Amino acid sequence: MSNTQHATPAERAAWLAAELNRHLHAYHVLDAPTIPDAEYDKLFGELQSIEAAHPELQAPDSPTLRVGAPPLDDFASVTHAVPMLSLNNGFNDEDIENFDRRVREGLDAVQLVEYATEAKFDGLAINLRYEDGVFVQAATRGDGYTGEDVTANIRTIKGIPLRLIGDAPPVLEVRGEVLMFKADFAALNARQRELGQKEFVNPRNAAAGALRQLDSRITAQRKLSFYAYGIGELSGAELPATHSALLDWYAELGLPVCAEREVVRGKDGLLGYYERIGKARPALPYEIDGVVYKTNRFEDQRALGFVSRAPRFALAHKFPAEEALTTVQAIEVQVGRTGAITPVARLAPVFVGGVTVTNATLHNEDEVRRKDVRVGDTVIVRRAGDVIPEVLSVVLEKRPAPEPLMWALPSECPVCGSHVVREADEAVARCSGGLFCSAQRKEAIRHFCGRRMMDIEGLGDRYIDNLVECKLVAGVADLYRLTLDDLLKMKRLADEREGTTPETAAQGKVPTKWAENLLDAIAAAKNPPLERLLFALGIRHVGESTAKTLADWLGKLDLIRKAPVAVLRVLPDIGGTVAESIADFFAEERNQQALDALLAAGVAPKGERAPKAALREKLETVALLAAIGIPKLTEPRARQLAEQVEQVKPGATLLALAHLPVFNVFGLPANVAEALDEWMREPANRDSLVALHELREELLAQLPEVAEAEGAMTGKTFVLTGTLPTMSRDQAQAMIEAAGGKVSGSVSKKTSYVVAGAEAGSKLAKAEELGVAILDEAGLLALLGG
DNA sequence: GCACCTCGAGTTCC
DNA sequence: CTCGAGGTGC
């Protein structure tokens, strides 16, 4: 065989590549080696030397590509054509029964439902993209919508074919798990030990570490494996009818698939499989953290669809989390950004669920009471959802002899000494010190610098801590005034404080590169998009999404910072609590000053714009009047009132109201009129009406003129569901709004059109039920275009 | 008024 | 990841 004669190097190289790939597949996928390692190495060496002499002969699936490529600077990001979503979890028989019941109900099934079952690998989800059968790209799951390009690293995994066997479709995205076998993990750690390097804590971390290498030559030295279990984009081929057929097809294409997969029926089938795998688990060559159930027929999967981010047709049945015993050495409290006082148990280090745990949150006062955790207690610890350590319960028999006192919430903040207060119906207690409290100040600065906020790289906890302690930074604006000297001074004091004088400093040399880099990073973070600046300010109840709403609707910081509650409240997803929180924040003189200081330091949000055109209808007097929060003045009452005043003073309803002497002339029920009277007796309230009127005028003046013709879709409501083939949700929404239509979240009788993409879920079913018109992407484009 | 969903906040470890 | 709370639709 290997002495087959080939006329040209090209022919020889092609033959070698094919031959080597055949052996790799036999060895790594079929687990049936076909030639001795030495023979393989000889052929491999020959191919390498041919390719060295004729680089153009290196095929895209050449096994020599698997040795790794020169290091990358950074991973590029990849947008998934079909999102990689997560699964809902089940932990006990009841969860599984409920799952099966919901599936049967969703499908109107009269018989037992057929499920495909498989092991749930404890590794990392990866999307492999094959074009015309050739491996072209691999991406991590990331947030499900965008991941990192790890093509070079994945190419080194021998079990992953670089070219699929037989007839492959033009585009096939294979979803699966990258993991490290227990044996390979043990061998890796033995080697690390020999080399005196740090050992990996578990196979999953070792696999994750290998995949995150920018230098794929290092990845090539770590033995990783892969199993395929799902599908992303597919074009030019028919999707098999069932999940089990898909995996059979994968096996034919040369992809590794789980050997423990089965097809079962009904909940008893599921539970039986769970038990079998549980028994087989210790003997499996890889770690698994449960099993996965999916309705076998893709048609059923489509019918069941998704709830928010997880499919209704699949469930991960997790094995019970590993538990361990340890002792509580102390219960301390932490002070969060909002002043939240959180008790934390300091634990004697214990190895559980693959990592060593030393801390576990106790959440709040009630939780400590409920579990009655005391210092010195022996407790059962586990990693909830296999991530966050959790104190399950106390082993009362092991409580020390003189019973330790029950833990009590401190009445003063341990950091600043301010009173700790707990609102009547809230679970959290808070330090009342506000920014006077250095813990809250530090957390506020930390939040400000965070990646999803201002994204100041290199400003970690330790530096923030020291900058605040050294009084170099009191508020976020101070960051922009820091000088090289300040940073060096901070570092010197910090080293003293922590008693760690680095050798270089002792030698009289002061490294400054890090400080220069940090100053650059701070200076570079002056022009975030408006929503990120808003998020960074740390206003209570304003997270990423609410910040985006504010930026989208009001467009400019100077409008947002003076917007009254009523205006905020008419915005989508902003109700009374959130609106008040925002208005309160900006009503605080200190916050306004801090914001001015930021602007003075050169911080300027980019992309400020005019308020959204659709704000016009939100600013209708009736809506505003109802949003003010006048007691008893509900929307219909507000309408009644506004319509009558409008007739007297067209266009100036709010202003007119502010000057009206009496309110019992509008046919309002007596108690409503009385409440209104009462409210109007307060001059400040009348003033706020005037202010609201003025701001409304200002906003209206800034609104972009809506084209006279208005969109063809004015008054139509759209609902988007599923993944559209070429447009993102945002793009589709923008197009619809540009045409004057509205996009809403749920289907009702009022919905004009449902735009359904791939994997459309319950909304599509609902639309069919209600007889709402359904469009695909092409239909939408036709409608908007025509 | 209730049920459902989404968002915010806090947390752990590598 | 999970909990709690806020918002919205029915």
Coordinates of C-alpha atoms in Angstrom, one line a residue, chain A residues 60-450:
Chain A
P60 CA -7.3 22.0 3.2
D61 CA -7.8 18.6 4.9
S62 CA -4.2 17.7 5.2
P63 CA -3.4 16.0 8.5
T64 CA -0.2 18.1 8.8
L65 CA -2.5 21.1 9.5
R66 CA -3.2 19.4 12.9
V67 CA 0.1 20.3 14.4
G68 CA -1.0 23.8 15.1
A69 CA -0.4 27.2 13.6
P70 CA 1.5 30.2 14.9
P71 CA -0.1 32.1 17.7
L72 CA -3.0 34.5 17.1
D73 CA -3.2 37.9 18.6
D74 CA -6.8 37.5 19.6
F75 CA -9.8 35.3 18.8
A76 CA -12.0 36.8 16.2
S77 CA -15.7 36.7 17.1
V78 CA -18.2 34.7 15.1
T79 CA -21.9 35.3 14.9
H80 CA -23.8 32.0 14.9
A81 CA -26.1 31.5 11.9
V82 CA -28.4 29.6 14.2
P83 CA -28.1 30.5 17.9
M84 CA -26.6 28.0 20.2
L85 CA -29.1 27.9 23.0
S86 CA -29.0 26.2 26.4
L87 CA -31.2 23.5 27.8
N88 CA -33.6 23.5 30.7
N89 CA -32.5 21.3 33.5
G90 CA -34.4 18.6 35.4
F91 CA -33.2 17.1 38.7
N92 CA -35.8 14.6 39.8
D93 CA -38.4 12.2 38.6
E94 CA -41.1 14.9 39.0
D95 CA -39.3 17.2 36.7
I96 CA -39.0 14.5 34.1
E97 CA -42.7 13.6 34.4
N98 CA -43.6 17.3 34.0
F99 CA -41.4 17.5 30.9
D100 CA -43.0 14.5 29.3
R101 CA -46.4 15.7 30.2
R102 CA -45.8 19.2 28.6
V103 CA -44.4 17.5 25.5
R104 CA -47.4 15.3 25.2
E105 CA -49.8 18.2 25.7
G106 CA -47.8 20.3 23.3
L107 CA -48.1 17.6 20.6
D108 CA -51.6 16.5 21.4
A109 CA -49.9 13.1 21.6
V110 CA -52.2 10.1 22.1
Q111 CA -49.3 7.6 22.2
L112 CA -46.0 7.5 24.1
V113 CA -43.7 10.1 22.7
E114 CA -40.4 8.9 21.2
Y115 CA -37.3 10.4 22.6
A116 CA -33.6 10.3 21.6
T117 CA -31.5 10.1 24.7
E118 CA -27.7 10.5 25.1
A119 CA -25.1 11.2 27.7
K120 CA -24.5 14.9 28.6
F121 CA -20.8 15.5 28.3
D122 CA -19.1 17.7 30.7
G123 CA -17.1 19.8 28.2
L124 CA -17.5 22.8 25.9
A125 CA -20.1 23.3 23.2
I126 CA -18.6 23.9 19.8
N127 CA -20.0 24.7 16.4
L128 CA -18.1 23.1 13.4
R129 CA -18.8 24.5 10.0
Y130 CA -18.2 22.4 6.9
E131 CA -18.5 23.8 3.4
D132 CA -18.7 21.2 0.7
G133 CA -17.5 18.7 3.2
V134 CA -14.3 20.6 4.2
F135 CA -13.9 21.9 7.7
V136 CA -13.7 25.7 7.5
Q137 CA -14.5 27.1 10.9
A138 CA -15.1 26.3 14.6
A139 CA -16.6 28.6 17.1
T140 CA -17.3 28.4 20.8
R141 CA -20.8 28.9 22.1
G142 CA -20.1 32.2 23.7
D143 CA -23.3 33.9 24.8
G144 CA -25.3 31.7 22.4
Y145 CA -25.4 34.3 19.6
T146 CA -21.8 35.2 19.2
G147 CA -18.8 33.0 20.0
E148 CA -15.0 33.0 19.4
D149 CA -13.3 31.6 16.4
V150 CA -11.2 28.7 17.6
T151 CA -10.7 27.1 14.2
A152 CA -6.9 26.6 14.5
N153 CA -7.3 24.9 17.9
I154 CA -10.1 22.7 16.8
R155 CA -8.1 21.6 13.8
T156 CA -5.6 19.9 16.1
I157 CA -8.3 17.5 17.5
K158 CA -7.6 14.2 15.7
G159 CA -11.1 12.9 16.0
I160 CA -12.6 15.8 14.1
P161 CA -12.5 15.1 10.3
L162 CA -11.1 17.9 8.2
R163 CA -13.1 16.5 5.3
L164 CA -16.3 14.6 5.7
I165 CA -16.6 11.2 4.1
G166 CA -18.9 10.7 1.1
D167 CA -21.5 13.1 -0.1
A168 CA -21.5 16.2 2.1
P169 CA -24.0 19.1 1.7
P170 CA -22.7 22.6 0.7
V171 CA -23.1 23.9 4.2
L172 CA -23.3 21.8 7.3
E173 CA -22.8 23.1 10.9
V174 CA -22.2 20.3 13.4
R175 CA -22.8 21.0 17.0
G176 CA -21.0 19.0 19.6
E177 CA -18.9 18.9 22.7
V178 CA -15.1 19.2 23.0
L179 CA -13.9 17.3 26.1
M180 CA -10.9 15.6 27.6
F181 CA -11.0 11.9 28.4
K182 CA -10.3 11.0 32.0
A183 CA -7.2 9.0 31.0
D184 CA -5.8 11.9 28.9
F185 CA -6.5 14.3 31.8
A186 CA -4.6 12.1 34.2
A187 CA -1.7 11.8 31.8
L188 CA -1.6 15.5 31.3
N189 CA -1.5 16.2 35.0
A190 CA 1.2 13.6 35.5
R191 CA 3.3 15.5 32.9
Q192 CA 2.5 18.9 34.4
R193 CA 3.6 17.5 37.8
E194 CA 6.9 16.3 36.3
L195 CA 7.5 19.6 34.7
G196 CA 6.8 21.3 38.0
Q197 CA 3.8 23.1 36.4
K198 CA 0.4 23.8 37.7
E199 CA -2.0 20.9 37.5
F200 CA -5.5 21.2 36.1
V201 CA -8.3 20.9 38.6
N202 CA -10.6 18.8 36.3
P203 CA -10.9 17.6 32.8
R204 CA -13.4 20.3 31.8
N205 CA -11.0 23.1 32.9
A206 CA -8.1 21.4 31.1
A207 CA -10.2 21.2 27.9
A208 CA -11.3 24.8 28.3
G209 CA -7.7 25.9 28.9
A210 CA -6.5 24.0 25.8
L211 CA -9.2 25.6 23.6
R212 CA -8.4 29.1 24.9
Q213 CA -4.8 28.9 23.8
L214 CA -3.9 31.5 21.3
D215 CA -1.0 29.3 20.2
S216 CA -2.7 26.2 18.7
R217 CA 0.6 24.3 18.8
I218 CA 0.0 24.0 22.6
T219 CA -3.5 22.8 22.0
A220 CA -2.1 20.2 19.6
Q221 CA -0.2 18.7 22.6
R222 CA -3.3 18.3 24.7
K223 CA -5.4 15.3 23.8
L224 CA -8.9 16.5 23.2
S225 CA -11.9 14.6 21.9
F226 CA -15.2 15.5 20.3
Y227 CA -18.7 14.2 20.1
A228 CA -21.4 15.5 17.8
Y229 CA -24.9 15.9 19.0
G230 CA -26.7 18.7 17.2
I231 CA -27.0 20.7 14.0
G232 CA -26.8 24.4 13.2
E233 CA -27.1 25.7 9.7
L234 CA -27.8 23.2 6.9
S235 CA -28.2 23.9 3.2
G236 CA -28.4 21.8 0.1
A237 CA -29.5 18.7 1.9
E238 CA -32.6 17.3 3.5
L239 CA -32.6 17.2 7.3
P240 CA -33.2 13.6 8.4
A241 CA -36.6 13.1 10.0
T242 CA -35.3 12.3 13.4
H243 CA -32.5 13.1 15.8
S244 CA -31.3 9.5 15.9
A245 CA -31.1 9.4 12.1
L246 CA -29.1 12.7 12.1
L247 CA -26.5 11.1 14.4
D248 CA -26.4 8.0 12.2
W249 CA -25.8 10.2 9.3
Y250 CA -23.0 12.0 11.2
A251 CA -21.4 8.7 11.8
E252 CA -21.5 7.9 8.1
L253 CA -19.9 11.3 7.4
G254 CA -17.0 10.3 9.7
L255 CA -18.0 12.3 12.8
P256 CA -17.7 10.9 16.3
V257 CA -21.0 10.4 18.0
C258 CA -21.9 9.2 21.4
A259 CA -22.0 5.4 21.7
E260 CA -24.4 5.5 24.7
R261 CA -27.3 6.9 22.7
E262 CA -30.7 5.2 22.6
V263 CA -34.2 5.8 21.4
V264 CA -36.9 5.3 24.2
R265 CA -40.6 5.9 24.7
G266 CA -42.4 7.8 27.3
K267 CA -41.3 8.9 30.8
D268 CA -40.5 5.4 31.9
G269 CA -38.2 5.1 28.9
L270 CA -36.5 8.3 30.0
L271 CA -36.1 7.3 33.6
G272 CA -34.9 3.8 32.6
Y273 CA -32.2 5.3 30.4
Y274 CA -31.2 7.7 33.2
E275 CA -30.7 4.8 35.5
R276 CA -28.7 2.7 33.0
I277 CA -26.3 5.6 32.3
G278 CA -26.0 6.3 36.0
K279 CA -24.7 2.8 36.5
A280 CA -22.4 2.9 33.5
R281 CA -21.1 6.4 34.5
P282 CA -18.0 5.4 36.5
A283 CA -16.8 3.1 33.7
L284 CA -17.2 5.7 30.9
P285 CA -13.9 7.1 29.6
Y286 CA -15.2 10.7 29.9
E287 CA -17.0 12.7 32.5
I288 CA -20.7 13.4 32.1
D289 CA -23.0 15.5 34.3
G290 CA -26.3 14.0 33.3
V291 CA -28.2 12.8 30.3
V292 CA -30.1 14.7 27.6
Y293 CA -33.6 13.9 26.3
K294 CA -34.9 15.3 23.0
T295 CA -38.1 14.5 21.2
N296 CA -36.8 12.3 18.4
R297 CA -38.8 13.7 15.4
F298 CA -37.6 17.1 14.2
E299 CA -41.2 17.8 13.2
D300 CA -42.2 17.5 16.9
Q301 CA -39.3 19.7 17.9
R302 CA -40.5 22.4 15.6
A303 CA -44.0 22.1 16.8
L304 CA -42.9 22.5 20.5
G305 CA -40.6 25.4 19.8
F306 CA -38.9 27.5 22.5
V307 CA -39.7 29.2 25.7
S308 CA -37.4 32.3 26.0
R309 CA -33.9 30.9 25.5
A310 CA -34.5 27.1 26.0
P311 CA -36.2 24.6 23.7
R312 CA -39.4 23.0 25.0
F313 CA -38.5 19.7 23.3
A314 CA -35.4 18.9 25.2
L315 CA -34.3 18.5 28.8
A316 CA -31.0 17.9 30.5
H317 CA -31.5 15.5 33.3
K318 CA -28.7 16.3 35.7
F319 CA -27.1 13.9 38.1
P320 CA -27.3 15.1 41.7
A321 CA -24.6 17.5 42.4
E322 CA -21.7 16.1 44.4
E323 CA -21.9 17.1 48.1
A324 CA -19.2 17.4 50.7
L325 CA -18.9 18.1 54.4
T326 CA -16.9 21.1 55.7
T327 CA -16.9 23.5 58.6
V328 CA -17.9 27.1 58.8
Q329 CA -14.9 29.1 60.0
A330 CA -16.6 32.5 60.0
I331 CA -19.7 34.3 58.8
E332 CA -18.7 37.6 57.3
V333 CA -20.7 40.2 55.5
Q334 CA -20.0 41.9 52.2
V335 CA -21.3 45.3 51.1
G336 CA -22.4 45.4 47.5
R337 CA -22.7 48.3 45.0
T338 CA -26.2 49.1 46.1
G339 CA -25.3 48.8 49.7
A340 CA -26.7 45.3 49.9
I341 CA -25.4 43.5 53.0
T342 CA -24.7 39.8 52.1
P343 CA -23.6 37.3 54.6
V344 CA -20.9 34.9 53.3
A345 CA -19.7 31.7 55.0
R346 CA -16.0 31.3 55.1
L347 CA -15.4 27.5 54.8
A348 CA -12.6 25.2 55.6
P349 CA -11.4 24.4 52.0
V350 CA -13.2 21.4 50.6
F351 CA -12.9 19.8 47.2
V352 CA -16.4 19.4 45.7
G353 CA -17.7 19.1 42.2
G354 CA -14.2 19.5 40.7
V355 CA -13.0 22.6 42.5
T356 CA -11.9 23.7 46.0
V357 CA -14.5 25.7 47.6
T358 CA -13.7 28.2 50.4
N359 CA -16.6 30.7 50.3
A360 CA -20.4 30.3 49.9
T361 CA -23.0 33.0 49.9
L362 CA -25.7 32.8 52.5
H363 CA -27.7 35.4 50.4
N364 CA -29.5 37.2 53.2
E365 CA -30.6 37.3 56.8
D366 CA -33.7 35.1 56.3
E367 CA -31.6 32.4 54.5
V368 CA -29.1 32.2 57.5
R369 CA -32.1 31.9 59.8
R370 CA -33.8 29.3 57.7
K371 CA -30.7 27.1 57.6
D372 CA -29.6 28.2 61.0
V373 CA -25.9 28.3 60.0
R374 CA -23.6 29.2 62.9
V375 CA -19.9 29.6 63.2
G376 CA -18.2 26.3 63.9
D377 CA -21.0 24.3 62.4
T378 CA -20.4 21.4 60.1
V379 CA -22.3 21.9 56.9
I380 CA -23.2 20.1 53.7
V381 CA -21.9 22.0 50.7
R382 CA -22.6 21.5 47.0
R383 CA -22.1 23.5 43.8
A384 CA -25.6 24.6 42.8
G385 CA -26.0 24.1 39.1
D386 CA -22.5 22.9 39.3
V387 CA -21.1 26.4 39.6
I388 CA -22.0 28.5 42.6
P389 CA -21.2 26.9 46.0
E390 CA -24.2 26.6 48.2
V391 CA -24.6 25.6 51.9
L392 CA -27.3 23.0 51.7
S393 CA -27.8 22.3 55.4
V394 CA -26.2 22.1 58.8
V395 CA -25.4 18.8 60.4
L396 CA -26.9 19.6 63.8
E397 CA -25.4 16.5 65.6
K398 CA -22.0 17.9 64.9
R399 CA -22.6 21.4 66.4
P400 CA -19.8 22.2 68.9
A401 CA -20.6 21.7 72.6
P402 CA -21.2 25.1 73.9
E403 CA -23.6 26.1 71.2
P404 CA -22.4 29.0 69.2
L405 CA -24.7 32.0 69.1
M406 CA -27.1 32.4 66.3
W407 CA -25.8 34.7 63.6
A408 CA -27.2 38.2 63.7
L409 CA -27.3 40.8 61.0
P410 CA -25.0 43.7 62.1
S411 CA -26.9 46.9 62.9
E412 CA -24.1 49.0 61.5
C413 CA -22.2 48.7 58.3
P414 CA -18.9 46.9 59.0
V415 CA -17.2 49.2 56.5
C416 CA -18.5 52.7 57.3
G417 CA -20.6 52.3 60.4
S418 CA -23.8 53.7 58.9
H419 CA -27.1 52.1 59.9
V420 CA -28.1 49.0 58.2
V421 CA -31.8 49.2 57.1
R422 CA -34.1 46.6 55.8
E423 CA -37.2 47.7 53.9
A424 CA -40.4 46.1 55.2
D425 CA -41.0 43.5 52.5
E426 CA -37.6 43.1 51.1
A427 CA -35.2 40.3 51.6
V428 CA -32.0 42.3 51.5
A429 CA -30.6 44.6 54.2
R430 CA -28.7 47.6 53.0
C431 CA -26.0 49.9 54.3
S432 CA -27.6 53.4 54.4
G433 CA -24.2 55.1 53.9
G434 CA -24.5 55.5 50.2
L435 CA -21.3 56.8 48.6
F436 CA -20.1 57.8 52.0
C437 CA -19.4 54.1 52.5
S438 CA -16.1 53.2 50.9
A439 CA -17.2 49.7 50.1
Q440 CA -20.1 51.2 48.0
R441 CA -17.7 53.7 46.5
K442 CA -15.3 51.0 45.5
E443 CA -18.1 48.8 44.0
A444 CA -19.5 51.8 42.1
I445 CA -16.1 52.4 40.6
R446 CA -15.6 48.8 39.8
H447 CA -19.0 48.7 38.1
F448 CA -18.2 51.8 36.1
C449 CA -15.0 50.2 34.8
G450 CA -16.6 46.9 34.0

